[in-house]
Amino acid sequence: SSQTVGVMIQGFMRIPTAEILNVPTDVDGQPVYLSTIAGHLDFNVPSGVGDIVRVLGYAIDDHIGDVLIYFNPDRTWIEIG
């Protein structure tokens, strides 16, 4: 199973909406960020002191119960001070 022994570096994947925070009504083209909650993605930019801001990819489309994401983590990030 890729969820237990694999790792995705770049590509398309469907993520259940339960694993993504702050899903907007129109996701098309929206950036997806590293979440402050382990194991989740977020459509909102983290804003707390010590949070890491990193784009993990872009939403392509939403479907019943999931979001298709082009996963391509940006190599740059910032930590909010």
Coordinates of C-alpha atoms in Angstrom, one line a residue:
S1 CA 0.0 0.0 0.0
S2 CA 1.4 3.4 -1.0
Q3 CA -0.1 4.9 2.2
T4 CA 2.1 2.8 4.4
V5 CA 5.3 2.1 2.4
G6 CA 5.4 4.7 -0.4
V7 CA 5.9 8.4 -0.9
M8 CA 4.6 10.7 -3.6
I9 CA 7.0 13.3 -4.8
Q10 CA 4.9 14.8 -7.6
G11 CA 1.6 14.0 -9.3
F12 CA -2.1 14.0 -9.1
M13 CA -4.0 12.6 -6.2
R14 CA -7.5 12.6 -4.7
I15 CA -7.7 13.6 -1.1
P16 CA -10.9 13.1 1.0
T17 CA -12.4 16.4 2.0
A18 CA -12.2 15.2 5.6
E19 CA -8.4 15.4 5.4
I20 CA -8.4 19.0 4.1
L21 CA -9.2 22.0 6.3
N22 CA -11.1 25.1 5.1
V23 CA -12.3 23.7 1.8
P24 CA -13.8 26.7 -0.2
T25 CA -16.9 26.4 -2.4
D26 CA -14.8 26.8 -5.5
V27 CA -11.4 25.0 -5.2
D28 CA -10.3 25.1 -8.9
G29 CA -6.8 26.6 -9.0
Q30 CA -6.5 27.3 -5.3
P31 CA -3.2 26.6 -3.6
V32 CA -3.1 24.0 -0.9
Y33 CA -0.9 24.5 2.1
L34 CA 0.8 22.4 4.7
S35 CA -1.6 22.2 7.7
T36 CA -0.8 22.9 11.3
I37 CA -2.6 19.7 12.0
A38 CA -0.5 16.6 11.3
G39 CA -1.7 14.5 8.3
H40 CA -3.9 17.2 6.9
L41 CA -3.8 19.8 4.1
D42 CA -5.3 23.3 4.4
F43 CA -6.7 25.9 2.0
N44 CA -5.9 28.7 4.4
V45 CA -2.4 30.1 4.9
P46 CA -1.1 29.2 8.3
S47 CA -0.7 32.4 10.4
G48 CA 0.4 31.6 13.9
V49 CA 3.8 32.2 15.4
G50 CA 6.0 29.2 14.6
D51 CA 3.8 28.0 11.8
I52 CA 5.4 26.9 8.5
V53 CA 3.9 28.4 5.3
R54 CA 4.5 26.0 2.3
V55 CA 2.5 25.4 -0.8
L56 CA 2.0 21.7 -1.3
G57 CA 0.2 21.9 -4.6
Y58 CA -2.9 23.2 -6.3
A59 CA -6.5 22.0 -6.4
I60 CA -7.7 20.9 -9.8
D61 CA -11.3 20.0 -9.1
D62 CA -13.6 18.8 -6.3
H63 CA -15.9 15.8 -6.4
I64 CA -18.3 14.3 -4.0
G65 CA -16.2 13.8 -0.9
D66 CA -12.8 14.5 -2.3
V67 CA -10.5 17.0 -4.0
L68 CA -8.2 16.3 -7.0
I69 CA -4.9 18.0 -6.2
Y70 CA -1.8 18.4 -8.3
F71 CA 0.8 17.6 -5.6
N72 CA 4.1 19.4 -6.2
P73 CA 5.5 20.8 -3.0
D74 CA 7.3 24.1 -3.4
R75 CA 10.9 23.9 -2.3
T76 CA 10.6 27.2 -0.5
W77 CA 8.9 27.9 2.8
I78 CA 8.8 30.4 5.6
E79 CA 8.4 30.1 9.4
I80 CA 6.2 32.8 10.9
G81 CA 8.1 34.6 13.7

